[in-house]
Amino acid sequence: MLKEWIVRAETAEGASLARELGTAPIIGQILWNRGLQSAEEARAFLHPEDEPFHDPFLMMDMERAARRIIQAIHAGEQIVVYGDYDVDGMTSTTLLMKNIRALGGMVSYYIPNRFTEGYGLNGAALRQIAADGCGLLVTVDCGISSVDIVAQMDGAMDIIITDHHLPGSVLPPAYAVINPHRADCPYPDKDLAGVGVAFKLVQALWQIEEERLYADDLDIAALGTVADLVPLVGENRKIVQLGLARMTECPCLGIAALIRVSGCEGKAINTGIVGFQLAPRLNAAGRIETARRGVELLSAEDVHEADHIAVELNALNTERRDLEQDILTEAESMLGGFTPDVPAIVVAGEDWNAGVIGIVASRLVEKYYRPSIVLTRQGDVYKGSCRSIAGLHMYDALAACRDTLIQFGGHAMAAGLTLECNRVEDFRRAFANYVNTQLKIEDYTPKIPIEALVAPADWTLPMVEEIALLEPYGMGNPRPIFGVRDLRPRTAAAIGAEGKHLRMEVGTRDKRVAALYWNYGELAELVTEEAGDLAYTPSINEWQGMRSVQCMVDSIMPAVQERVFPDRTLLKTIYAFLKGCTDADGGIPYGAVALTQHFSRRMGHISHYTMDCALCIFRELGMLTQEEDGWRLIPPQGKLELMDAPTFRRHAERKGDI
């Protein structure tokens, strides 16, 4: 897939900011590009540990809520924390429950079942909690939209809502509603995760009860913050920076067990490890079974118990990955006719696990770069998870199709929906029609922001160490990506289990620089034979006491001179070559990479991009089918028109030929 580079320009303002900060020019430019355009803002960003936490009582209803909880603690009332089934919900639940207990309160928790109760407050569950003697229920990471359910519980027990999701026009009639997104809330940082809001509530509790400036449990708070993909700026950045240090040095027993079972013991914990190793294992509990096991792990006070639960969650995560891959494979089999003309993807399964279809939708977006919706049948309805691309607001798209839906909700990039089983095709057509009106041809090309064009050999260890000042990376503060054009690696090899990953040397004769490209080992025989544009992030490799610069590759694209789209003449030549490659059974036992190499050696150089485009065109014209171990030519029936191939026609449209 080709990607468009958006290369940031050097500015005098960025250079001036760097001088004022005493940093390398590239640091000043990156900060300027990210909207940090004064030295004061930039220093606060680079050193969040030096910034104080905001006063929790700036948040609307904070004092009222905290004093009600303290009252319940002193009176011996039964308190229940009601959380959500994702990592943000588990960490929020654990954090609040742990501290209420430390303050002497009688507290338990409730997390709804994803499959039988769904998201948010459940009326039947609340009635049972009240009947069991609860005097005060505190929600974390949920409840802001449960106006009717909270109203129905009036008089049964007091309810305090803490949430970070956007409220509607009417707030729930709860005893207190803590949410920085309230229109009347003056709290300066609106981007807190659910666990961040719970953290501020805990700060208020300790401040009232013991006049203590609480800053504990930051490992738990950081875990939920990273997992929930909130912007890592402002207070979130401080929480995560300090929390990652705590995870590395002295995490709670549950997180320590997760680190061990993930194979990350002894490593400096960063947002990548949290997001791709720790959080998925916790999330597996809510996706496959019940999120209670996640809370039990985070609350564990015995190392053996923590290790036992962590092993259990690790097994669930393996099961989750297998389920995800099975559903993805089945979904992709439904896209056999996928062409550039397809504006959006909507796939439906009869018994796909509802806990993983959102991940599958994300995988489809990554591979096809189309707005993607994955539906699974649940009784008389289909429920779906939606993921979008830049340029399409998913919630607005679903709103435009509301006549085909029972209900929907979400935001710009992700959403959920429910529809009747007999309306799937109606919805698919309505959604595709709306997407067609919103997106142009160029919108289907992913964009990569490139901070600067820098050759890998130009990096020094001090420069890379300065780049690390921008960590922790995440939403709102993405990993900086640099680019180098027209690069041909000196060497390349497939490494890892089954040659899954790619290792290259991309430096000069005098300065060798390793580059790692995860999951692209199949390119090992190709990348040294054609020039490419490399997008990467520099990092430091430490091995046997030696430190060196290395590149973590984001993507490789064919260089401009390699992006030769096959015209009619070249297509005839490639087709004749393919006929010459057929075996006795009429098959072509080679993949696209091998075919590119064979053609280049026999007929003259072409790039993998050119061969791939030709294969797509032949497939779209019905002249070729893909098989498990290669391809098979199909003799054409009658005259074929190249413009009937969407890949060829889209290229002509981009050029302005039609």
CSV table of N, CA and C in Angstrom, one decimal, residues 85 114 119 287 327 345-349 352-362 372-378 381-387 394 398 404-411 413-421 424 427 431:
chain,number,residue,atom,x,y,z
A,85,TYR,N,-15.8,-3.0,31.8
A,85,TYR,CA,-15.1,-4.2,31.6
A,85,TYR,C,-13.8,-4.1,30.8
A,114,ARG,N,-19.9,-8.2,29.7
A,114,ARG,CA,-20.0,-7.6,28.3
A,114,ARG,C,-21.0,-8.3,27.5
A,119,TYR,N,-22.6,-2.6,27.9
A,119,TYR,CA,-21.9,-1.5,28.5
A,119,TYR,C,-22.7,-0.6,29.4
A,287,ARG,N,-12.9,-9.6,27.3
A,287,ARG,CA,-13.3,-10.0,26.0
A,287,ARG,C,-13.8,-11.4,25.8
A,327,ILE,N,-11.5,-15.1,13.0
A,327,ILE,CA,-12.6,-14.2,12.5
A,327,ILE,C,-12.0,-13.3,11.3
A,345,ILE,N,-16.0,-1.3,4.1
A,345,ILE,CA,-16.1,-2.7,4.4
A,345,ILE,C,-17.1,-3.0,5.4
A,346,VAL,N,-18.1,-3.8,5.1
A,346,VAL,CA,-19.1,-4.3,6.1
A,346,VAL,C,-19.2,-5.8,6.0
A,347,VAL,N,-18.8,-6.5,7.0
A,347,VAL,CA,-18.8,-8.0,7.0
A,347,VAL,C,-19.6,-8.5,8.2
A,348,ALA,N,-20.3,-9.6,8.0
A,348,ALA,CA,-21.2,-10.1,9.1
A,348,ALA,C,-21.0,-11.6,9.3
A,349,GLY,N,-20.9,-12.0,10.6
A,349,GLY,CA,-20.7,-13.4,10.9
A,349,GLY,C,-21.9,-13.8,11.8
A,352,TRP,N,-19.5,-14.8,15.6
A,352,TRP,CA,-18.3,-14.3,15.9
A,352,TRP,C,-18.3,-13.7,17.4
A,353,ASN,N,-17.2,-13.8,18.1
A,353,ASN,CA,-17.1,-13.4,19.5
A,353,ASN,C,-17.2,-11.8,19.5
A,354,ALA,N,-18.2,-11.3,20.2
A,354,ALA,CA,-18.5,-9.9,20.2
A,354,ALA,C,-17.3,-9.1,20.9
A,355,GLY,N,-16.6,-9.8,21.7
A,355,GLY,CA,-15.5,-9.1,22.4
A,355,GLY,C,-14.3,-8.8,21.6
A,356,VAL,N,-14.1,-9.4,20.4
A,356,VAL,CA,-12.9,-9.2,19.6
A,356,VAL,C,-13.3,-8.6,18.2
A,357,ILE,N,-14.5,-8.4,17.9
A,357,ILE,CA,-14.8,-7.9,16.5
A,357,ILE,C,-14.3,-6.5,16.3
A,358,GLY,N,-14.2,-5.7,17.4
A,358,GLY,CA,-13.6,-4.4,17.3
A,358,GLY,C,-12.1,-4.4,16.9
A,359,ILE,N,-11.4,-5.4,17.4
A,359,ILE,CA,-10.0,-5.6,17.0
A,359,ILE,C,-9.9,-6.0,15.6
A,360,VAL,N,-10.8,-6.9,15.1
A,360,VAL,CA,-10.8,-7.3,13.7
A,360,VAL,C,-11.1,-6.1,12.8
A,361,ALA,N,-12.0,-5.3,13.2
A,361,ALA,CA,-12.3,-4.1,12.4
A,361,ALA,C,-11.1,-3.2,12.2
A,362,SER,N,-10.3,-3.1,13.3
A,362,SER,CA,-9.1,-2.3,13.3
A,362,SER,C,-8.1,-3.0,12.3
A,372,SER,N,-14.3,0.4,8.3
A,372,SER,CA,-14.6,-1.0,8.4
A,372,SER,C,-15.6,-1.3,9.5
A,373,ILE,N,-16.6,-2.1,9.3
A,373,ILE,CA,-17.6,-2.5,10.3
A,373,ILE,C,-17.7,-4.0,10.3
A,374,VAL,N,-17.6,-4.6,11.5
A,374,VAL,CA,-17.7,-6.0,11.7
A,374,VAL,C,-18.9,-6.3,12.5
A,375,LEU,N,-19.8,-7.1,12.0
A,375,LEU,CA,-21.1,-7.4,12.7
A,375,LEU,C,-21.1,-8.9,13.1
A,376,THR,N,-21.7,-9.1,14.3
A,376,THR,CA,-21.9,-10.5,14.7
A,376,THR,C,-23.4,-10.7,15.2
A,377,ARG,N,-23.9,-11.8,14.9
A,377,ARG,CA,-25.3,-12.0,15.2
A,377,ARG,C,-25.5,-12.4,16.7
A,378,GLN,N,-26.4,-11.7,17.3
A,378,GLN,CA,-26.8,-12.1,18.7
A,378,GLN,C,-28.3,-12.2,18.8
A,381,VAL,N,-30.8,-9.9,16.4
A,381,VAL,CA,-30.1,-8.7,15.9
A,381,VAL,C,-28.6,-9.0,15.6
A,382,TYR,N,-28.1,-8.0,14.8
A,382,TYR,CA,-26.6,-8.0,14.6
A,382,TYR,C,-26.1,-6.8,15.5
A,383,LYS,N,-25.0,-7.0,16.1
A,383,LYS,CA,-24.3,-6.0,16.8
A,383,LYS,C,-22.9,-5.8,16.1
A,384,GLY,N,-22.5,-4.6,16.0
A,384,GLY,CA,-21.2,-4.3,15.3
A,384,GLY,C,-20.3,-3.3,15.9
A,385,SER,N,-19.0,-3.5,15.6
A,385,SER,CA,-18.0,-2.5,15.9
A,385,SER,C,-17.5,-1.9,14.7
A,386,CYS,N,-17.3,-0.5,14.8
A,386,CYS,CA,-16.9,0.3,13.6
A,386,CYS,C,-15.6,1.0,13.8
A,387,ARG,N,-14.7,1.0,12.8
A,387,ARG,CA,-13.5,1.8,12.9
A,387,ARG,C,-13.4,2.6,11.6
A,394,MET,N,-17.2,8.7,11.8
A,394,MET,CA,-18.0,7.5,11.9
A,394,MET,C,-19.4,7.7,12.5
A,398,LEU,N,-23.0,6.9,10.7
A,398,LEU,CA,-24.0,6.1,11.2
A,398,LEU,C,-25.3,6.9,11.4
A,404,THR,N,-31.8,2.6,9.1
A,404,THR,CA,-31.5,1.1,8.9
A,404,THR,C,-31.1,0.5,10.3
A,405,LEU,N,-30.9,1.3,11.3
A,405,LEU,CA,-30.3,0.9,12.6
A,405,LEU,C,-31.4,0.9,13.7
A,406,ILE,N,-31.1,0.0,14.7
A,406,ILE,CA,-31.9,0.1,15.9
A,406,ILE,C,-31.3,1.2,16.9
A,407,GLN,N,-30.0,1.1,17.0
A,407,GLN,CA,-29.3,2.1,17.9
A,407,GLN,C,-27.9,2.1,17.5
A,408,PHE,N,-27.2,3.2,17.8
A,408,PHE,CA,-25.8,3.4,17.5
A,408,PHE,C,-25.2,4.4,18.5
A,409,GLY,N,-23.9,4.4,18.6
A,409,GLY,CA,-23.2,5.4,19.4
A,409,GLY,C,-21.7,5.4,19.2
A,410,GLY,N,-21.0,6.4,19.5
A,410,GLY,CA,-19.6,6.4,19.3
A,410,GLY,C,-19.0,7.8,19.0
A,411,HIS,N,-17.9,7.9,18.3
A,411,HIS,CA,-17.3,9.1,18.0
A,411,HIS,C,-16.7,9.1,16.6
A,413,MET,N,-13.8,8.2,15.2
A,413,MET,CA,-13.0,7.1,14.7
A,413,MET,C,-13.5,5.7,15.0
A,414,ALA,N,-14.4,5.6,16.0
A,414,ALA,CA,-14.9,4.3,16.5
A,414,ALA,C,-16.3,4.4,17.0
A,415,ALA,N,-17.1,3.4,16.8
A,415,ALA,CA,-18.5,3.4,17.2
A,415,ALA,C,-19.0,2.0,17.3
A,416,GLY,N,-20.2,1.9,17.8
A,416,GLY,CA,-20.9,0.6,17.8
A,416,GLY,C,-22.3,0.8,17.3
A,417,LEU,N,-22.9,-0.3,16.9
A,417,LEU,CA,-24.3,-0.3,16.4
A,417,LEU,C,-25.0,-1.6,16.6
A,418,THR,N,-26.4,-1.5,16.5
A,418,THR,CA,-27.3,-2.7,16.5
A,418,THR,C,-28.3,-2.5,15.4
A,419,LEU,N,-28.5,-3.6,14.7
A,419,LEU,CA,-29.5,-3.5,13.6
A,419,LEU,C,-30.2,-4.9,13.5
A,420,GLU,N,-31.4,-4.8,12.9
A,420,GLU,CA,-32.2,-6.1,12.7
A,420,GLU,C,-31.5,-6.9,11.6
A,421,CYS,N,-31.7,-8.2,11.8
A,421,CYS,CA,-30.9,-9.2,10.9
A,421,CYS,C,-31.3,-9.0,9.4
A,424,VAL,N,-29.3,-5.9,7.1
A,424,VAL,CA,-27.8,-5.8,6.9
A,424,VAL,C,-27.5,-5.2,5.5
A,427,PHE,N,-28.4,-1.6,5.2
A,427,PHE,CA,-27.3,-0.8,5.9
A,427,PHE,C,-26.1,-0.7,5.1
A,431,PHE,N,-24.6,2.8,4.0
A,431,PHE,CA,-23.2,3.2,4.5
A,431,PHE,C,-22.3,3.4,3.3
